[in-house]
Coordinates of C-alpha atoms in Angstrom, one line a residue:
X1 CA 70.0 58.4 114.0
X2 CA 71.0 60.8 111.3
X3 CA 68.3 63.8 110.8
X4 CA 67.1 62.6 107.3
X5 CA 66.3 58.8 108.7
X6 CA 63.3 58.0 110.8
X7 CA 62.1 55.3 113.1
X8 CA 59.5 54.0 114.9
X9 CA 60.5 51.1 116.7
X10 CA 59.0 50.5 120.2
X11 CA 55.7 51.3 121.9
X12 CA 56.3 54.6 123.2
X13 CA 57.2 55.7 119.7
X14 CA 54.2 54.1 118.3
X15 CA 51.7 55.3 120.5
X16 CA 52.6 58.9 118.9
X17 CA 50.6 57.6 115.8
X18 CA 47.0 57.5 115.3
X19 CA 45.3 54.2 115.4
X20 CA 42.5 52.9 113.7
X21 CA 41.6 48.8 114.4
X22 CA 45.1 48.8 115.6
X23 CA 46.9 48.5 118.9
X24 CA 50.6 48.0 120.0
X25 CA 51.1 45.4 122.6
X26 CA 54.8 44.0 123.4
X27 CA 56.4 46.9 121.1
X28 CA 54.2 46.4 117.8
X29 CA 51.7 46.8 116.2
X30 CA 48.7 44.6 116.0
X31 CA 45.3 44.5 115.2
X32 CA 42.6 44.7 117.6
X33 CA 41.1 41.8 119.0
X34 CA 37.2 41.9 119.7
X35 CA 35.7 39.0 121.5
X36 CA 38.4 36.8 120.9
X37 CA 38.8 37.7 117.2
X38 CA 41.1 39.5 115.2
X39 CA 39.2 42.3 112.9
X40 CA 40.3 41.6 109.2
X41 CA 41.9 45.2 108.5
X42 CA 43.4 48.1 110.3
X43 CA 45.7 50.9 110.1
X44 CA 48.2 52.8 112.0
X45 CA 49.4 56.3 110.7
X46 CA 52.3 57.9 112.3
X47 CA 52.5 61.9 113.0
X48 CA 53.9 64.3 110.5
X49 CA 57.8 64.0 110.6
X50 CA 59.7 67.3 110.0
X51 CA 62.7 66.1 107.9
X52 CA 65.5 68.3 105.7
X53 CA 65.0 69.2 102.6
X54 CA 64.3 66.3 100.4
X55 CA 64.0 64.8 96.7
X56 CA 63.8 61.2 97.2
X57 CA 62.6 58.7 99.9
X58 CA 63.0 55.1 100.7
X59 CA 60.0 53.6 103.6
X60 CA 61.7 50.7 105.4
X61 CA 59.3 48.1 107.6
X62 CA 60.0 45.0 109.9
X63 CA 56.7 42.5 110.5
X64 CA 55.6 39.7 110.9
X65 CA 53.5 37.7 108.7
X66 CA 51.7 34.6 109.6
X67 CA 50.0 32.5 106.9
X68 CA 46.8 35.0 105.5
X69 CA 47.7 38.3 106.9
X70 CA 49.7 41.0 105.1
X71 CA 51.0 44.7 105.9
X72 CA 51.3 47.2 103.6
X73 CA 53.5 50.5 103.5
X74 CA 52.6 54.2 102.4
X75 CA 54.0 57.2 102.6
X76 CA 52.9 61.0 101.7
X77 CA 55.2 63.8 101.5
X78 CA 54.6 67.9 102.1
X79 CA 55.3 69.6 98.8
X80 CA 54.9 73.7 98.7
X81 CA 52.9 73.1 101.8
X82 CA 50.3 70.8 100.5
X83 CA 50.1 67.1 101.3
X84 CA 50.4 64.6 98.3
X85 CA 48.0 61.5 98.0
X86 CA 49.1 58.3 99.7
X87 CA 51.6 56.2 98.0
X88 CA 51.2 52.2 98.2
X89 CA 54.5 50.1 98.1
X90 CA 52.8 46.9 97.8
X91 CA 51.7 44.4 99.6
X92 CA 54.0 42.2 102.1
X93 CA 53.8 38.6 102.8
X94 CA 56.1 35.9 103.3
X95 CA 53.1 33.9 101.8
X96 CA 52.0 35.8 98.9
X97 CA 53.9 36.6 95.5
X98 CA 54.7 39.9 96.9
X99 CA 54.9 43.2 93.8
X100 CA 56.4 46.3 94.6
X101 CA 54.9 49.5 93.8
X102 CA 53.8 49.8 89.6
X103 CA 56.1 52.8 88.4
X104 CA 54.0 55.3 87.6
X105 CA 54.2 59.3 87.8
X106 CA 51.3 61.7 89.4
X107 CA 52.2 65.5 89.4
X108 CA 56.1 66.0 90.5
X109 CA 55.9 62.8 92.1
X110 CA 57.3 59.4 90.5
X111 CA 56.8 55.8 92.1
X112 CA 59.4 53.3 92.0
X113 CA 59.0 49.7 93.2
X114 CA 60.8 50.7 96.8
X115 CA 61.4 54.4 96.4
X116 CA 59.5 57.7 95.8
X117 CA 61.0 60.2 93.7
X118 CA 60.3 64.2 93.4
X119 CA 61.0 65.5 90.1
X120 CA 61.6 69.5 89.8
X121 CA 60.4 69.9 93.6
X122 CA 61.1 69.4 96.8
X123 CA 59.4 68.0 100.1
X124 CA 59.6 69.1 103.9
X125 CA 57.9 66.6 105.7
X126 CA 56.3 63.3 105.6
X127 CA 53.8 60.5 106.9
X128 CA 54.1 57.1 107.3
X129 CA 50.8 54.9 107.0
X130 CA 50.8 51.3 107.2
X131 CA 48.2 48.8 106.7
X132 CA 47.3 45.5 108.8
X133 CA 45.2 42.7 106.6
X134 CA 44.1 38.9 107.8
X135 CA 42.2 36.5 106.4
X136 CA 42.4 34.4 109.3
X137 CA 40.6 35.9 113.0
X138 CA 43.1 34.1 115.1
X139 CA 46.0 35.8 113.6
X140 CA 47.5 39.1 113.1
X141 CA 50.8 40.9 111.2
X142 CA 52.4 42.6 114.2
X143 CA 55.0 45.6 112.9
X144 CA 57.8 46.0 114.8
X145 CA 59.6 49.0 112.9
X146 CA 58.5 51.5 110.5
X147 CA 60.8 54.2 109.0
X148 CA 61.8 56.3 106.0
X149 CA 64.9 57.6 104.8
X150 CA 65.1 60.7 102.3
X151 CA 67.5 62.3 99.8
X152 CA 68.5 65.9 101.2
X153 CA 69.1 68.7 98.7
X154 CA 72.0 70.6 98.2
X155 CA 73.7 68.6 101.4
X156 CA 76.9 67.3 100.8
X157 CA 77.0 64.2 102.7
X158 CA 79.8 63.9 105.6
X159 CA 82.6 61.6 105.3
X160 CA 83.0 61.3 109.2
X161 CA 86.2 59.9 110.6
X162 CA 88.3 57.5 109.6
X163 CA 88.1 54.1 110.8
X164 CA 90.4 50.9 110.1
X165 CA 88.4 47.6 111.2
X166 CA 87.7 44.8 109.9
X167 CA 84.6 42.6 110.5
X168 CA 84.5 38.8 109.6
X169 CA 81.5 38.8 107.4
X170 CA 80.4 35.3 105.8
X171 CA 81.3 35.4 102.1
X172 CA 79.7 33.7 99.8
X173 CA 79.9 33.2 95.5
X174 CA 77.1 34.3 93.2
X175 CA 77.8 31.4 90.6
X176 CA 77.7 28.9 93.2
X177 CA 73.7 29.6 93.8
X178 CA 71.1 28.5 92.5
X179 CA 70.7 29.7 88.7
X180 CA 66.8 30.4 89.0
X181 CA 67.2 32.6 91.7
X182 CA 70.3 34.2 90.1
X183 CA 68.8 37.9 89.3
X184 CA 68.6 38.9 92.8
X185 CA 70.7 36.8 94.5
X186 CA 73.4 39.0 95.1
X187 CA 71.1 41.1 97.8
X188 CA 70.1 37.8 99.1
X189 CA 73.5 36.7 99.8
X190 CA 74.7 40.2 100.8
X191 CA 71.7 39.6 103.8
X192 CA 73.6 36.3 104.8
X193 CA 76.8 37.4 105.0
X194 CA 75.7 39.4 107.6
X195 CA 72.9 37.4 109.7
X196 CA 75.2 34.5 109.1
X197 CA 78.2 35.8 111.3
X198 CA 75.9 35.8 114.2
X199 CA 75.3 32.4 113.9
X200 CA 72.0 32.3 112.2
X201 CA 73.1 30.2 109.1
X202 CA 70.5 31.3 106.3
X203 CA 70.9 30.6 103.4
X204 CA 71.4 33.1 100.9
X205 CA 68.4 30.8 98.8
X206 CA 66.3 31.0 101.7
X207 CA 66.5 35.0 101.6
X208 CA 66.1 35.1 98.0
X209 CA 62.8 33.7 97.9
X210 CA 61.9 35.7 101.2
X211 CA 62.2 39.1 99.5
X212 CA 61.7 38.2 95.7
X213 CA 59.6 40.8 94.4
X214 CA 57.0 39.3 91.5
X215 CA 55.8 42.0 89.9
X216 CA 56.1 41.8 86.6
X217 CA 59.6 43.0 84.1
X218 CA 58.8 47.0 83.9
X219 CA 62.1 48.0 83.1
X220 CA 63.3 48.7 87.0
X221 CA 65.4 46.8 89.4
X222 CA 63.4 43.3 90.0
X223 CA 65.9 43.6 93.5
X224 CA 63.3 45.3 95.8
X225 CA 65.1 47.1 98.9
X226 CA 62.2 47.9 100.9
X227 CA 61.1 44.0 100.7
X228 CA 65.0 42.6 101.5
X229 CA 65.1 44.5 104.8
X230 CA 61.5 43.0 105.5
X231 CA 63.1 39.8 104.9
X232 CA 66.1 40.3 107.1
X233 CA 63.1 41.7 109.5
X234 CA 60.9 38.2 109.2
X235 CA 64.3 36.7 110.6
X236 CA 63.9 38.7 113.7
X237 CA 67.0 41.1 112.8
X238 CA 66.1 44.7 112.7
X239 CA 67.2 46.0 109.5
X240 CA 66.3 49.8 107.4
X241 CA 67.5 51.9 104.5
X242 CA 69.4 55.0 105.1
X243 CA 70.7 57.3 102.8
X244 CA 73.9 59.3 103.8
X245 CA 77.3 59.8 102.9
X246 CA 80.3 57.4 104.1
X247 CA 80.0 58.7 107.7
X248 CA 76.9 56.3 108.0
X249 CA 79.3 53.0 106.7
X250 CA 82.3 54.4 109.3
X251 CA 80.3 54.8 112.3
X252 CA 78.7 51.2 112.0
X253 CA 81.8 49.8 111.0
X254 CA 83.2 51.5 114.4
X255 CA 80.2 49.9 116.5
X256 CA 80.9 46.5 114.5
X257 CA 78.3 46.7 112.0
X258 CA 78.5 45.7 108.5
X259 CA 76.3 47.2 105.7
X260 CA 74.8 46.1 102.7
X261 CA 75.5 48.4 99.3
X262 CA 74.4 48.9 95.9
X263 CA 77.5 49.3 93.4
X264 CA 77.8 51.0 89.9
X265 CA 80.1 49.0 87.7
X266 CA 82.9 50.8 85.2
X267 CA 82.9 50.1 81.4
X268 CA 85.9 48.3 81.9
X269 CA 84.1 46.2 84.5
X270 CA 81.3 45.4 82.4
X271 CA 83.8 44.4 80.1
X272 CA 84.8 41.9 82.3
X273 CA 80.9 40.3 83.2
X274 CA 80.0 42.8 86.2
X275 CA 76.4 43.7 85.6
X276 CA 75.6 47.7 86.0
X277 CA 74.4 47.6 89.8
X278 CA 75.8 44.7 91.6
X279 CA 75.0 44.6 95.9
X280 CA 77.7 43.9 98.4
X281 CA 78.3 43.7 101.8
X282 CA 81.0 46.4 103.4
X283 CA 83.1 44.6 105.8
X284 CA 85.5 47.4 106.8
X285 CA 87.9 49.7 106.2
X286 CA 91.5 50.0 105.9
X287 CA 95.0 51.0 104.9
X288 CA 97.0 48.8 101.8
X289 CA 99.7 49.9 100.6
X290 CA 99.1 53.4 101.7
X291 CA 96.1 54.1 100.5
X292 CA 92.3 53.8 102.2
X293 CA 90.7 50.7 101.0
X294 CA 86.9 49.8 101.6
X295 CA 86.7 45.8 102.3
X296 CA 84.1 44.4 100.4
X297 CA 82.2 40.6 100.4
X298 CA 81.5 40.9 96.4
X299 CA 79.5 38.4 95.3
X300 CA 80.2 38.7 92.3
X301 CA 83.9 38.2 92.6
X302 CA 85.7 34.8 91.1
X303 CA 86.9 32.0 92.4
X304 CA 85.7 30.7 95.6
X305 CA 83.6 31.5 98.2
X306 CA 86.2 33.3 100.2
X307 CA 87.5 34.9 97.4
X308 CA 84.4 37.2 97.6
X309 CA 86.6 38.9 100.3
X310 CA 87.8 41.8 98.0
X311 CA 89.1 45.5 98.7
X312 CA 88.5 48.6 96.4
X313 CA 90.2 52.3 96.5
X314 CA 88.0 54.4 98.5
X315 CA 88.2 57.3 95.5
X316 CA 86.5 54.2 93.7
X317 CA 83.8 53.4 96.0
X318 CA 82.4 56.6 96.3
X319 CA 82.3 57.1 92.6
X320 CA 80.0 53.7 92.6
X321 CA 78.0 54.1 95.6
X322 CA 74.4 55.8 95.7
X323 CA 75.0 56.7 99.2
X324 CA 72.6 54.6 100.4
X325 CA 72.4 51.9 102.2
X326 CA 70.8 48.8 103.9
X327 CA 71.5 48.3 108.1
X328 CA 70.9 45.5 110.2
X329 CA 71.1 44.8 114.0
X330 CA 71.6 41.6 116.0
X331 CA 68.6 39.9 116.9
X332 CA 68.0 39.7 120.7
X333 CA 68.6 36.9 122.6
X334 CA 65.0 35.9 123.1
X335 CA 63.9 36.6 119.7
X336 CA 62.5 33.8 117.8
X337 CA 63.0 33.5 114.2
X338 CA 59.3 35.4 112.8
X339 CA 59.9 34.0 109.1
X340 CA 59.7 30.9 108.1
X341 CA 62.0 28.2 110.0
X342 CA 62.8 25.2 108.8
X343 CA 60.9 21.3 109.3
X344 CA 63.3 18.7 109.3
X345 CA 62.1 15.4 107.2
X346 CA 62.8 11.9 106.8
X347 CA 63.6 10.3 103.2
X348 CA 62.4 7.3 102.5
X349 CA 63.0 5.4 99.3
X350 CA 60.1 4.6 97.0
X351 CA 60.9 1.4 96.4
X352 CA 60.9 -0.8 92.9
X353 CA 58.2 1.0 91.2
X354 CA 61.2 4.2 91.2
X355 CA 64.2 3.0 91.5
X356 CA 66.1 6.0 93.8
X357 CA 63.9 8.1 94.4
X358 CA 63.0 9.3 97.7
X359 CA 59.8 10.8 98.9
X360 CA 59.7 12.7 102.4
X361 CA 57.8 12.7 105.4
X362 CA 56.8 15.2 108.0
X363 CA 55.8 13.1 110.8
X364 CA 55.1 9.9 109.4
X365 CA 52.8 11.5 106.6
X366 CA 54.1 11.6 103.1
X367 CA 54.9 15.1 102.0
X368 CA 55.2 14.9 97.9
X369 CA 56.9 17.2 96.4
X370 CA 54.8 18.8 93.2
X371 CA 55.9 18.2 89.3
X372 CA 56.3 22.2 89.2
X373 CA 57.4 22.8 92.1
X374 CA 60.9 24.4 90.7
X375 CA 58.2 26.0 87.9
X376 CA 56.5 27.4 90.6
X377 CA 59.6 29.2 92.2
X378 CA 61.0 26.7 94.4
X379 CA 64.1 25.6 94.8
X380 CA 65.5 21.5 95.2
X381 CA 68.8 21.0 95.8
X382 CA 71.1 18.5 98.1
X383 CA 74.8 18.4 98.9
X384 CA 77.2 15.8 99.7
X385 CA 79.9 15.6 103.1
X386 CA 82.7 17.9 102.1
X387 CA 86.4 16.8 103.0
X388 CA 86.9 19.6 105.2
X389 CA 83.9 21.3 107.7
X390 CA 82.6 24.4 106.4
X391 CA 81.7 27.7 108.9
X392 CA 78.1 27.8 107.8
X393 CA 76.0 25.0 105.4
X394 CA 75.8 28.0 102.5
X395 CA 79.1 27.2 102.3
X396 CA 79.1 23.4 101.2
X397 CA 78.5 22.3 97.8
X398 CA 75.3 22.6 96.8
X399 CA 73.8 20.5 93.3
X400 CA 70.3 22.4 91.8
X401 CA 67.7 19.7 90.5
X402 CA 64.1 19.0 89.6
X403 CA 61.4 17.0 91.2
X404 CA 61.4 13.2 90.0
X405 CA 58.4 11.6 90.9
X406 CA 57.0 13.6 93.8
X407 CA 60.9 13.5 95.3
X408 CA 64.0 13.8 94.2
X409 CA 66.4 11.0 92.3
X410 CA 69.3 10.3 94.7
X411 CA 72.0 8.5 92.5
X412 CA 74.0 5.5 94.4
X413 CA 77.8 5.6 94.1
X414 CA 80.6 2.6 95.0
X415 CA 80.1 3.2 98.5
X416 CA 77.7 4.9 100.7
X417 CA 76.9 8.4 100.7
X418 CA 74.8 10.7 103.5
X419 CA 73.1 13.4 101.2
X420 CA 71.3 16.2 102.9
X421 CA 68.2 17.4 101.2
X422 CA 66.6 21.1 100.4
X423 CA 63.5 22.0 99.5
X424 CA 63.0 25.8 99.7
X425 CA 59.5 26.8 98.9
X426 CA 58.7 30.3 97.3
X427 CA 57.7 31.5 100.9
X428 CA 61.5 30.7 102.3
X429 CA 60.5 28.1 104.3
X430 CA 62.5 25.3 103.9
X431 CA 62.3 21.2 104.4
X432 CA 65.5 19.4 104.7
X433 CA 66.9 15.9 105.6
X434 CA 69.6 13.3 105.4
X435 CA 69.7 10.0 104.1
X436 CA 72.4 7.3 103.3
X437 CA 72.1 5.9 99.7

């Protein structure tokens, strides 16, 4: 791990940290149970970490969230030997509408939604603190990792050795997403592309709603960083922010690992519909022509889905890059999914009354599907056999509709069709089924 990033990520690590209502059992964090209750709050605050000189900071967390408990992230920093106050990033829950951090400024310090920023000084240190919450006494968040990543000062950050390799990241198309979803959907399916070519098969709708961050427009980035690698997190796949320079995307490139990265568009790419910061996944690294090319899945690219495979001139990658980036790891073997899974469903036709519509059912109960449930911030969608299979379902054909009637309006065609059905809730958990019409 580079010198400016810090993790805590199993127990010996953790039990380093002062606990308060809080224990680690299995390699997280927990809250204490007390005859055979959870308590309803608790926190676990890590030692002081030493860390270069620094400017700007980015907390990273990984936890699970069962239905009524929460976590929530802060960090303090040492500035000219004096601690600041504690910093909130917001609460986290796959079942709440989720806010980052309120930008606001106090003293040299500036908050951002999923960074802290120093202006005109500079910190030495800092503190992680993060919060356990439930509602419910038999459950409890459990934190697996917990990290920060800073900015150094005057550092020029290492290029580290060339590599040429070339991972098969799944690529997917911005434009062929769903619309609502459309303002951070490009971090979403940058997540995908890289869970997905372990076989997990997300979709990039399902990681969309998983890390959408509702606060309020406040004139920042409404794509949250800190809450996408929660989301790849609630999958079970270890992921964190680390800032660095293009040694970081080399030597995960060299131990087959891709990278997710924020962009800065060119005039003469906005010109052409890029928006200002676009995220992509970096897929490798390699010579065209002569010259050093970094391979890119661009969402935002045209055509098809696979045309999302693009290259771009090194020179012009590190003149758009922020030098920081988002990392994931495989999830282990026996590692169960710890966000929301999916609950297959049967369709059923309504009958006379509505003529094709179909209402589903979880277990022989009817499970309707609300008027504003799309208002809401879900998502219904279904797709129809392609004439070719596909490597994952994100890549089939997917058509965006509204609720009709509690279900959704299947039309009937000359002969018969199988549709498959999605209904992605604004938690990310998602009820899907097939039916011939």
């Amino acid at each position: 791990m580079d010198k400016n990033t810090f993790l805590l990520q199993d127990t010996e690590a953790f039990m380093r940290g002062e606990l308060d209502n809080v224990t680690v059992a299995g390699g997280s964090i927990v809250l204490d149970l007390v005859q055979g209750s959870y308590v309803p709050y608790g926190c676990y605050t890590s030692a002081p970490i030493p860390m270069p000189l620094f400017d700007a900071l980015w907390p990273s967390w990984n936890a699970a969230t069962p239905p009524g408990t929460a976590v929530e992230t802060q960090v303090r920093v040492l500035v000219d030997g004096n601690w600041t106050a504690w910093m909130a990033f917001g609460k986290w829950s796959l079942y709440l509408k989720r806010e980052g951090a309120a930008p606001r400024e106090r003293g040299p310090l500036q908050l951002m939604p999923d960074c802290l920023l120093l202006d005109s000084k500079c910190a030495t240190q800092v503190q992680l603190r993060i919060y356990l919450y439930s509602k419910n006494e038999k459950a409890t968040p459990a934190v697996h990792l917990l990290g920060a990543t800073v900015r150094m000062v005057d550092v020029i950050p290492s290029g580290g050795r060339p590599v040429n390799r070339t991972l098969h990241l799944m690529p997917y198309l911005q434009k062929r997403r769903a619309p609502v979803l459309a303002p951070w959907m490009d971090l979403a399916i940058s997540l995908a592309s890289l869970t997905n070519r372990w076989g997990a098969d997300i979709l990039p709708e399902e990681f969309a709603q998983a890390l959408r961050d509702w606060r309020k427009p406040d004139g920042c980035d409404c794509r949250n960083l800190g809450f996408a690698a929660a989301a790849a997190g609630s999958w079970g796949f270890p992921a964190w922010l680390c800032w660095g320079g293009l040694n970081i995307l080399r030597d995960e490139m060299r131990k087959g690992y891709g990278a997710v990265v924020a962009l800065q568009a060119t005039p003469a790419e906005k010109e052409h519909g890029l928006p200002d910061r676009r995220f992509a996944a970096v897929r490798g690294f390699a010579s065209i022509d002569g010259s050093p090319k970094v391979l890119l899945c661009d969402p935002w690219a045209s055509g098809n889905d696979f045309d999302c495979e693009t290259d771009m001139p090194l020179d012009d990658f590190m003149v758009a890059w922020d030098n920081l980036a988002l990392l994931m790891r495989q999830r282990k073997n026996n590692t169960s999914p710890l966000g929301r899974t999916r609950c297959s469903v049967w369709l059923r036709p309504v009958g006379t009354d509505a003529p094709g519509v179909y209402h589903m059912y979880i277990n022989g109960e009817e499970h309707l599907l609300a008027d504003d449930f799309c208002a809401r911030g879900g998502v219904l969608a279904y797709s129809l056999p392609d004439a070719k299979p596909h490597a994952t379902t994100a890549h089939r054909q997917f058509t965006y509709v509204e609720p009709a009637q509690g279900g959704i309006l299947l039309e009937r065609g000359d002969t018969p069709r199988k549709y498959t059905v999605y209904a992605i809730d604004s938690a990310g958990g998602m009820l899907v089924g097939d039916v011939t019409v």
